[in-house]
C-alpha cells in the first residue's frame, strides 16, 4: 500500500496570504489528523477528521481550518499567514490504534 | 492535564544499547507510542504499547511500561549509526481517539 502523501512538500508564502495543504491518507483509512511541528512548540495537534466530520480540534486560532472529502483526502487551510506559522505540517492517517504520518509540508512565511 | 517529558539528548557508542526514557501525566492514556524522525522527514512509527502491558519486544526494540510511575522507555539493542535520529514518545490523550500528545523528542547520536 502507498503511504500517506502530502502536497506540496515545500511552500513559501508572505505574511497575510493564505495557504492550502493537501493530504491523501493510506487507502482504506477514513481518519486523518493534522499536526504542526515547530522548534519552539514541538508537535502540536491541530484537528482530526473522520468521515468528513471534524471530531477533535486543538488549541489553534480560527485562521486554521480543515476539511475532509468523501474519498478521505483532507485539506487544511491557514488564512492571514503570520511569521509564526512557519512550520512543518504533518498529516497522519489512522488504522485502529496506530497513526501513520506523511512526509509533511514545510511552510515558510516571509 | 496532559504532558509528556523526555530527556533531550543521548549519545551512545555503536554496538551498545540505547535507552530513551519518557514520562507522561495522563493516567487515562490507553496507548503509548514511539516515533522516529530523521532530518527533513516525517514521523516513522516504531512501536506502541497498550497500557495493560508491561513490555513489548520487536526485533531490536524493547518497550517497557511502568504504569504506576507513568514511565515509558525504549531500548534499542546493538545501536547502529542509522539509528541516529530524534525519537518521540507520545500518548493518546483522553481528549479524543486520534489526538496524540508528544514529548519534545530525544536526539540520539551514535558514534563509532
Coordinates of N, CA and C in Angstrom, one line a residue:
Chain A
X1 N 0.8 -1.2 0.0 CA 0.0 0.0 0.0 C 0.9 1.2 0.0
X2 N 0.4 2.3 -0.7 CA 1.2 3.5 -0.7 C 0.9 4.2 0.7
X3 N 1.9 4.9 1.1 CA 1.8 5.6 2.4 C 1.0 6.9 2.3
X4 N 1.1 7.7 3.3 CA 0.4 8.9 3.4 C 1.2 9.9 2.5
X5 N 0.5 10.6 1.6 CA 1.1 11.6 0.8 C 0.6 13.0 1.1
X6 N 1.5 13.9 1.0 CA 1.2 15.3 1.3 C 1.8 16.2 0.2
X7 N 1.0 17.2 -0.2 CA 1.4 18.1 -1.3 C 1.0 19.5 -0.9
X8 N 1.8 20.5 -1.2 CA 3.1 20.4 -1.7 C 4.1 20.0 -0.6
X9 N 5.3 19.7 -0.9 CA 6.3 19.3 0.1 C 6.9 20.6 0.7
X10 N 7.1 21.6 -0.1 CA 7.6 22.9 0.4 C 6.8 24.1 -0.2
X11 N 6.7 25.1 0.6 CA 5.9 26.2 0.2 C 6.5 27.5 0.9
X12 N 6.6 28.5 0.1 CA 7.0 29.8 0.6 C 5.9 30.8 0.4
X13 N 5.4 31.5 1.4 CA 4.4 32.5 1.3 C 4.8 33.8 2.1
X14 N 4.0 34.8 1.9 CA 4.3 36.1 2.6 C 3.2 36.3 3.6
X15 N 3.5 37.1 4.6 CA 2.5 37.4 5.6 C 1.2 38.0 5.0
X16 N 0.1 37.5 5.5 CA -1.2 38.0 5.1 C -1.8 37.1 4.0
X17 N -1.0 36.3 3.4 CA -1.5 35.4 2.4 C -2.2 34.2 3.0
X18 N -2.9 33.4 2.2 CA -3.4 32.2 2.8 C -2.8 31.0 2.0
X19 N -3.0 29.8 2.6 CA -2.3 28.6 2.1 C -3.3 27.4 2.3
X20 N -3.2 26.5 1.3 CA -4.0 25.2 1.4 C -3.0 24.1 1.2
X21 N -3.0 23.2 2.2 CA -2.2 22.0 2.2 C -3.1 20.8 2.0
X22 N -2.6 19.8 1.3 CA -3.4 18.6 1.0 C -2.7 17.3 1.5
X23 N -3.6 16.4 1.9 CA -3.1 15.1 2.4 C -4.0 14.0 1.9
X24 N -3.4 12.9 1.4 CA -4.1 11.7 1.0 C -3.7 10.6 1.9
X25 N -4.7 10.1 2.6 CA -4.3 9.0 3.6 C -4.1 7.7 2.9
X26 N -3.6 6.8 3.7 CA -3.4 5.4 3.2 C -4.8 4.9 2.7
X27 N -4.8 4.1 1.6 CA -6.0 3.6 1.1 C -6.8 2.8 2.2
X28 N -8.1 3.1 2.3 CA -8.9 2.4 3.3 C -9.0 3.1 4.6
X29 N -8.1 4.1 4.9 CA -8.1 4.8 6.2 C -9.1 5.9 6.1
X30 N -10.0 6.1 7.0 CA -11.0 7.1 7.0 C -10.7 8.3 7.9
X31 N -9.7 8.1 8.7 CA -9.4 9.2 9.7 C -8.1 9.9 9.4
X32 N -8.2 11.2 9.4 CA -7.0 12.0 9.1 C -6.8 13.0 10.2
X33 N -5.6 13.2 10.7 CA -5.3 14.2 11.7 C -4.1 15.1 11.1
X34 N -4.1 16.3 11.6 CA -3.1 17.2 11.3 C -2.3 17.7 12.5
X35 N -1.0 17.9 12.3 CA -0.1 18.3 13.4 C 0.8 19.4 12.9
X36 N 1.1 20.3 13.8 CA 2.1 21.4 13.4 C 3.4 21.1 14.2
X37 N 4.5 21.1 13.6 CA 5.8 20.9 14.3 C 6.7 22.2 14.1
X38 N 7.1 22.8 15.2 CA 8.0 23.9 15.2 C 9.1 23.7 16.2
X39 N 10.2 24.3 16.0 CA 11.3 24.1 17.0 C 10.9 24.6 18.4
X40 N 10.1 25.6 18.5 CA 9.8 26.1 19.8 C 8.7 25.4 20.5
X41 N 7.6 25.0 19.8 CA 6.5 24.4 20.4 C 6.4 22.9 20.2
X42 N 7.3 22.3 19.4 CA 7.3 20.9 19.2 C 6.1 20.5 18.3
X43 N 5.6 19.3 18.6 CA 4.5 18.7 17.8 C 3.2 19.0 18.5
X44 N 2.3 19.7 17.8 CA 1.0 20.1 18.4 C -0.1 19.6 17.5
X45 N -1.2 19.1 18.1 CA -2.3 18.6 17.4 C -3.2 19.8 16.9
X46 N -3.5 19.7 15.6 CA -4.4 20.7 15.0 C -5.9 20.3 15.0
X47 N -6.2 19.3 14.3 CA -7.5 18.7 14.2 C -7.5 17.3 13.6
X48 N -8.7 16.7 13.8 CA -8.9 15.3 13.3 C -10.2 15.3 12.6
X49 N -10.2 14.6 11.5 CA -11.4 14.4 10.7 C -11.6 12.9 10.5
X50 N -12.9 12.5 10.5 CA -13.3 11.2 10.3 C -14.6 11.2 9.5
X51 N -14.7 10.5 8.4 CA -15.9 10.5 7.5 C -16.4 11.9 7.3
X52 N -15.5 12.8 6.9 CA -15.9 14.2 6.5 C -16.3 15.1 7.7
X53 N -16.2 14.6 8.9 CA -16.6 15.4 10.1 C -15.4 15.7 11.0
X54 N -15.3 16.9 11.5 CA -14.2 17.2 12.4 C -14.6 16.6 13.8
X55 N -13.8 15.8 14.3 CA -14.1 15.1 15.6 C -13.4 15.8 16.8
X56 N -12.3 16.4 16.5 CA -11.5 17.0 17.6 C -10.7 18.1 17.1
X57 N -10.4 19.1 17.9 CA -9.7 20.3 17.5 C -8.7 20.7 18.6
X58 N -7.5 21.1 18.2 CA -6.5 21.5 19.1 C -6.7 23.0 19.4
X59 N -5.7 23.5 20.1 CA -5.8 24.9 20.6 C -5.2 25.9 19.6
X60 N -5.7 26.0 18.5 CA -5.2 26.9 17.5 C -6.3 28.0 17.1
X61 N -5.9 29.1 16.6 CA -6.9 30.2 16.3 C -7.7 29.7 15.1
X62 N -8.8 30.5 14.9 CA -9.7 30.1 13.8 C -9.1 30.3 12.4
X63 N -8.0 30.9 12.3 CA -7.3 31.0 11.0 C -7.0 29.6 10.4
X64 N -6.9 28.7 11.3 CA -6.5 27.3 10.9 C -7.8 26.5 10.7
X65 N -8.1 26.0 9.6 CA -9.3 25.2 9.3 C -8.9 24.0 8.5
X66 N -9.9 23.1 8.4 CA -9.6 22.0 7.6 C -10.9 21.4 7.0
X67 N -10.8 20.4 6.2 CA -12.0 19.7 5.7 C -11.5 18.3 5.2
X68 N -12.5 17.5 5.1 CA -12.2 16.1 4.6 C -13.3 15.8 3.5
X69 N -12.8 15.2 2.4 CA -13.7 14.9 1.3 C -14.2 13.4 1.4
X70 N -15.1 13.1 0.6 CA -15.7 11.7 0.6 C -14.7 10.6 0.3
X71 N -13.6 11.0 -0.3 CA -12.6 9.9 -0.6 C -11.6 9.9 0.5
X72 N -11.8 10.6 1.6 CA -11.0 10.7 2.8 C -9.8 11.6 2.7
X73 N -9.5 12.1 1.5 CA -8.5 13.1 1.3 C -8.9 14.3 2.2
X74 N -7.8 15.0 2.7 CA -8.1 16.1 3.6 C -7.3 17.3 3.1
X75 N -7.8 18.5 3.4 CA -7.0 19.7 3.2 C -7.1 20.5 4.5
X76 N -6.0 21.3 4.7 CA -6.0 22.3 5.8 C -5.7 23.6 5.2
X77 N -6.3 24.6 5.7 CA -6.1 26.0 5.2 C -5.7 26.9 6.4
X78 N -4.8 27.8 6.1 CA -4.4 28.8 7.0 C -4.5 30.1 6.3
X79 N -5.4 31.0 6.9 CA -5.6 32.3 6.3 C -4.8 33.3 7.1
X80 N -4.6 34.5 6.4 CA -3.8 35.6 7.0 C -2.6 35.1 7.7
X81 N -1.7 34.6 6.9 CA -0.5 34.0 7.5 C 0.3 34.9 8.3
X82 N 0.9 34.4 9.4 CA 1.8 35.1 10.2 C 3.2 34.4 10.2
X83 N 4.2 35.2 10.6 CA 5.6 34.6 10.6 C 5.6 33.3 11.4
X84 N 4.9 33.4 12.5 CA 4.9 32.2 13.4 C 4.3 31.0 12.9
X85 N 3.6 31.1 11.7 CA 3.0 29.9 11.1 C 4.0 29.1 10.4
X86 N 5.2 29.6 10.2 CA 6.3 28.8 9.6 C 6.5 27.5 10.4
X87 N 6.4 26.4 9.7 CA 6.4 25.1 10.5 C 6.4 24.0 9.5
X88 N 6.6 22.8 10.0 CA 6.4 21.5 9.3 C 5.0 21.1 9.6
X89 N 4.1 20.9 8.6 CA 2.7 20.5 8.9 C 2.6 19.0 8.5
X90 N 2.3 18.2 9.4 CA 2.2 16.7 9.3 C 0.8 16.2 9.3
X91 N 0.5 15.3 8.4 CA -0.8 14.7 8.3 C -0.6 13.2 8.7
X92 N -1.6 12.7 9.3 CA -1.5 11.3 9.7 C -2.8 10.6 9.4
X93 N -2.7 9.4 9.0 CA -4.0 8.6 8.8 C -3.9 7.4 9.8
X94 N -5.1 7.0 10.2 CA -5.2 6.1 11.3 C -5.8 4.7 10.8
X95 N -5.1 3.7 11.4 CA -5.7 2.3 11.3 C -5.7 1.8 12.7
X96 N -6.9 1.5 13.1 CA -7.1 1.0 14.5 C -6.4 1.9 15.5
X97 N -5.4 1.4 16.2 CA -4.8 2.2 17.2 C -3.5 3.0 16.8
X98 N -3.2 2.9 15.5 CA -1.9 3.5 15.1 C -2.1 4.6 14.1
X99 N -1.3 5.6 14.2 CA -1.3 6.7 13.2 C 0.0 6.6 12.4
X100 N -0.2 6.7 11.1 CA 1.0 6.7 10.1 C 1.1 8.1 9.5
X101 N 2.3 8.7 9.6 CA 2.5 10.1 9.2 C 3.0 10.2 7.8
X102 N 2.7 11.2 7.2 CA 3.2 11.6 5.9 C 4.5 12.3 6.0
X103 N 5.2 12.7 4.9 CA 6.5 13.4 5.0 C 6.4 14.8 5.4
X104 N 5.2 15.4 5.4 CA 5.0 16.7 5.8 C 5.1 17.8 4.7
X105 N 4.5 18.9 5.0 CA 4.7 20.1 4.1 C 5.4 21.2 4.9
X106 N 6.6 21.6 4.4 CA 7.3 22.6 5.1 C 6.9 24.0 4.6
X107 N 6.3 24.8 5.4 CA 5.8 26.1 5.1 C 6.7 27.2 5.7
X108 N 7.2 28.1 4.8 CA 8.0 29.2 5.3 C 7.2 30.5 5.0
X109 N 7.0 31.3 6.0 CA 6.2 32.5 5.8 C 7.2 33.7 6.0
X110 N 7.3 34.5 4.9 CA 8.3 35.6 4.9 C 7.6 37.0 5.2
Chain B
X1 N -3.8 17.5 33.6 CA -3.5 17.8 32.3 C -2.7 16.8 31.6
X2 N -2.5 17.0 30.3 CA -1.7 16.1 29.5 C -0.3 16.6 29.3
X3 N 0.7 15.9 29.6 CA 2.1 16.3 29.3 C 3.0 15.1 29.2
X4 N 3.9 15.2 28.3 CA 4.9 14.2 28.1 C 6.3 14.8 28.1
X5 N 7.2 14.2 28.9 CA 8.5 14.7 29.0 C 9.6 13.7 28.6
X6 N 10.6 14.2 28.0 CA 11.7 13.3 27.6 C 13.0 14.1 27.8
X7 N 14.1 13.3 28.0 CA 15.4 14.0 28.0 C 15.7 14.4 26.6
X8 N 16.5 15.4 26.4 CA 16.7 16.0 25.0 C 17.8 15.3 24.2
X9 N 18.7 14.7 24.9 CA 19.9 14.2 24.1 C 20.4 13.0 24.7
X10 N 20.9 12.1 23.8 CA 21.5 10.8 24.3 C 22.6 10.5 23.3
X11 N 23.8 10.2 23.8 CA 24.9 9.8 22.9 C 25.4 8.4 23.3
X12 N 25.5 7.5 22.3 CA 25.9 6.1 22.6 C 27.0 5.7 21.6
X13 N 27.7 4.7 21.9 CA 28.7 4.1 21.0 C 28.0 3.1 20.2
X14 N 28.4 3.0 18.9 CA 27.9 2.0 18.0 C 28.1 0.6 18.6
X15 N 27.0 -0.2 18.5 CA 27.0 -1.6 19.1 C 26.5 -1.7 20.5
X16 N 26.5 -0.5 21.2 CA 25.9 -0.5 22.6 C 24.4 -0.5 22.5
X17 N 23.8 -0.6 23.7 CA 22.3 -0.4 23.8 C 22.0 1.0 24.1
X18 N 20.9 1.5 23.6 CA 20.4 2.9 23.9 C 19.1 2.7 24.7
X19 N 18.9 3.5 25.7 CA 17.7 3.6 26.4 C 17.2 5.0 26.4
X20 N 16.0 5.2 25.9 CA 15.4 6.5 25.8 C 14.2 6.5 26.8
X21 N 14.1 7.4 27.7 CA 13.1 7.5 28.7 C 12.0 8.6 28.5
X22 N 10.9 8.3 29.0 CA 9.7 9.2 28.8 C 8.8 9.1 30.0
X23 N 8.3 10.2 30.5 CA 7.3 10.2 31.5 C 6.0 11.0 31.0
X24 N 4.9 10.5 31.4 CA 3.6 11.1 31.0 C 2.7 11.4 32.2
X25 N 1.7 12.2 32.0 CA 0.9 12.5 33.2 C -0.5 12.0 33.1
X26 N -1.0 11.7 31.9 CA -2.4 11.3 31.8 C -2.6 9.9 32.1
X27 N -3.2 9.6 33.3 CA -3.3 8.2 33.8 C -4.4 7.5 32.9
X28 N -5.2 8.2 32.2 CA -6.2 7.5 31.4 C -5.7 7.1 30.0
X29 N -4.4 7.4 29.7 CA -3.8 7.0 28.4 C -3.9 5.5 28.2
X30 N -4.4 5.2 27.0 CA -4.6 3.8 26.7 C -3.4 3.2 25.9
X31 N -2.9 4.0 25.0 CA -1.8 3.6 24.2 C -0.6 4.6 24.3
X32 N 0.6 4.1 24.2 CA 1.8 4.9 24.2 C 2.6 4.5 23.0
X33 N 3.3 5.5 22.4 CA 3.9 5.3 21.1 C 5.3 5.8 21.1
X34 N 6.1 5.2 20.2 CA 7.5 5.7 19.9 C 7.6 5.9 18.4
X35 N 7.9 7.1 18.1 CA 8.2 7.5 16.7 C 9.6 8.0 16.5
X36 N 10.1 7.8 15.2 CA 11.4 8.2 14.9 C 11.3 9.2 13.8
X37 N 12.2 10.3 13.9 CA 12.2 11.3 12.8 C 13.6 11.5 12.4
X38 N 13.9 11.3 11.2 CA 15.2 11.6 10.6 C 15.1 13.0 10.0
X39 N 16.3 13.6 9.7 CA 16.3 15.0 9.2 C 15.5 15.2 8.0
X40 N 14.6 16.2 8.0 CA 13.9 16.5 6.8 C 12.7 15.5 6.5
X41 N 12.5 14.6 7.4 CA 11.4 13.6 7.1 C 10.3 13.7 8.1
X42 N 9.2 12.9 7.8 CA 8.1 12.9 8.7 C 8.4 11.9 9.8
X43 N 7.3 11.5 10.5 CA 7.5 10.6 11.7 C 7.2 9.2 11.3
X44 N 8.2 8.3 11.7 CA 8.0 6.9 11.4 C 7.6 6.2 12.7
X45 N 6.5 5.4 12.6 CA 6.1 4.7 13.8 C 7.0 3.5 14.0
X46 N 7.6 3.5 15.2 CA 8.5 2.4 15.5 C 7.7 1.2 16.2
X47 N 7.0 1.6 17.3 CA 6.3 0.6 18.0 C 5.3 1.3 19.0
X48 N 4.4 0.5 19.5 CA 3.5 1.1 20.5 C 3.1 0.0 21.5
X49 N 2.6 0.5 22.6 CA 2.2 -0.5 23.7 C 0.9 -0.1 24.3
X50 N 0.1 -1.1 24.6 CA -1.2 -0.9 25.2 C -1.0 -0.8 26.7
X51 N -1.8 0.0 27.4 CA -1.5 0.3 28.8 C -1.6 -0.9 29.7
X52 N -2.2 -2.0 29.3 CA -2.3 -3.1 30.2 C -1.1 -4.1 30.0
X53 N -0.1 -3.6 29.2 CA 1.1 -4.4 29.0 C 2.2 -3.8 29.8
X54 N 3.2 -4.6 30.2 CA 4.4 -4.1 30.9 C 5.6 -4.0 29.9
X55 N 5.6 -4.9 28.9 CA 6.7 -4.9 28.0 C 6.2 -5.4 26.6
X56 N 7.0 -4.9 25.6 CA 6.7 -5.3 24.3 C 8.1 -5.4 23.6
X57 N 8.3 -6.5 22.9 CA 9.6 -6.6 22.1 C 9.4 -6.8 20.7
X58 N 10.2 -6.1 19.9 CA 10.0 -6.1 18.4 C 11.4 -6.0 17.8
X59 N 12.0 -7.2 17.5 CA 13.4 -7.2 17.0 C 14.3 -6.5 17.9
X60 N 15.0 -5.5 17.5 CA 16.0 -4.8 18.3 C 15.3 -3.8 19.4
X61 N 14.0 -3.7 19.3 CA 13.4 -2.7 20.1 C 12.6 -3.4 21.3
X62 N 12.8 -2.8 22.5 CA 12.1 -3.3 23.7 C 11.4 -2.1 24.3
X63 N 10.1 -2.2 24.5 CA 9.4 -1.1 25.2 C 9.1 -1.6 26.6
X64 N 9.3 -0.8 27.6 CA 8.9 -1.1 29.0 C 8.0 0.0 29.5
X65 N 6.9 -0.4 30.1 CA 5.9 0.5 30.6 C 5.7 0.3 32.1
X66 N 5.9 1.3 32.9 CA 5.6 1.3 34.3 C 4.4 2.2 34.5
X67 N 3.2 1.6 34.6 CA 2.1 2.5 34.6 C 1.9 3.2 35.9
X68 N 2.4 2.6 37.0 CA 2.3 3.2 38.3 C 3.1 4.5 38.4
X69 N 4.3 4.5 37.8 CA 5.1 5.7 37.8 C 4.9 6.5 36.5
X70 N 4.1 6.0 35.6 CA 3.8 6.7 34.3 C 5.2 6.9 33.6
X71 N 5.9 5.9 33.5 CA 7.2 5.9 32.9 C 7.3 4.9 31.7
X72 N 7.8 5.3 30.6 CA 7.9 4.5 29.4 C 9.4 4.6 28.9
X73 N 9.9 3.5 28.5 CA 11.2 3.5 27.9 C 11.3 2.7 26.6
X74 N 12.3 3.1 25.8 CA 12.6 2.4 24.6 C 14.0 2.0 24.6
X75 N 14.3 0.7 24.5 CA 15.6 0.2 24.4 C 15.9 -0.3 23.0
X76 N 17.0 0.2 22.4 CA 17.4 -0.2 21.1 C 18.7 -1.0 21.3
X77 N 18.6 -2.3 21.0 CA 19.8 -3.1 21.1 C 20.8 -2.9 19.9
X78 N 22.1 -3.1 20.2 CA 23.0 -3.1 19.1 C 22.8 -1.8 18.2
X79 N 22.9 -0.7 18.8 CA 22.6 0.6 18.2 C 23.6 0.8 17.0
X80 N 23.0 1.2 15.9 CA 23.8 1.5 14.7 C 23.8 2.9 14.3
X81 N 24.7 3.4 13.4 CA 24.7 4.8 13.0 C 23.4 5.2 12.4
X82 N 22.7 4.2 11.7 CA 21.5 4.5 11.1 C 20.3 4.8 12.1
X83 N 20.6 4.5 13.3 CA 19.6 4.8 14.4 C 19.7 6.2 14.8
X84 N 20.7 7.0 14.4 CA 20.8 8.4 14.7 C 19.6 9.1 14.2
X85 N 18.8 9.8 15.1 CA 17.6 10.4 14.7 C 17.0 11.1 16.0
X86 N 15.8 11.7 15.9 CA 15.1 12.1 17.0 C 14.0 11.2 17.3
X87 N 13.8 10.8 18.5 CA 12.8 9.8 19.0 C 11.8 10.5 19.8
X88 N 10.5 10.3 19.4 CA 9.4 11.0 20.1 C 8.6 9.9 20.8
X89 N 8.3 10.2 22.1 CA 7.3 9.5 22.8 C 6.0 10.2 22.7
X90 N 4.9 9.4 22.6 CA 3.6 10.1 22.5 C 2.6 9.2 23.3
X91 N 1.6 9.9 23.8 CA 0.5 9.2 24.5 C -0.8 9.6 23.7
X92 N -1.7 8.7 23.7 CA -3.0 9.0 23.1 C -3.8 9.6 24.2
X93 N -4.1 10.9 24.0 CA -4.7 11.7 25.1 C -6.1 11.3 25.3
X94 N -6.7 11.7 26.4 CA -8.1 11.4 26.7 C -9.1 12.3 26.0
X95 N -8.5 13.2 25.2 CA -9.4 14.2 24.5 C -10.1 13.6 23.3
X96 N -9.6 12.5 22.8 CA -10.2 12.0 21.5 C -9.4 10.8 21.0
X97 N -10.0 10.2 20.1 CA -9.4 8.9 19.6 C -8.0 9.2 19.0
X98 N -7.9 10.3 18.2 CA -6.7 10.4 17.4 C -5.7 11.4 18.0
X99 N -6.0 12.1 19.0 CA -5.1 13.2 19.4 C -3.9 12.5 20.2
X100 N -2.7 12.8 19.6 CA -1.5 12.3 20.3 C -0.8 13.5 20.9
X101 N -0.4 13.3 22.2 CA 0.4 14.3 22.9 C 1.9 13.8 22.8
X102 N 2.7 14.7 22.2 CA 4.1 14.3 22.0 C 5.0 14.9 23.0
X103 N 6.1 14.2 23.3 CA 7.2 14.8 24.1 C 8.0 15.7 23.1
X104 N 9.0 16.3 23.7 CA 9.9 17.2 22.9 C 10.9 16.5 22.0
X105 N 11.0 15.2 22.2 CA 11.9 14.4 21.4 C 13.3 14.3 22.0
X106 N 13.9 13.1 21.8 CA 15.2 12.8 22.3 C 16.1 12.6 21.1
X107 N 17.2 13.5 21.0 CA 18.1 13.3 19.9 C 19.1 12.3 20.2
X108 N 19.1 11.2 19.5 CA 20.1 10.1 19.7 C 21.3 10.2 18.7
X109 N 22.5 10.3 19.2 CA 23.7 10.4 18.4 C 24.5 9.1 18.6
X110 N 24.8 8.4 17.5 CA 25.5 7.2 17.6 C 26.9 7.5 17.0
X111 N 27.9 7.2 17.9 CA 29.3 7.5 17.4 C 30.1 6.2 17.4
X112 N 31.1 6.1 16.5 CA 31.9 4.9 16.3 C 32.8 4.6 17.6

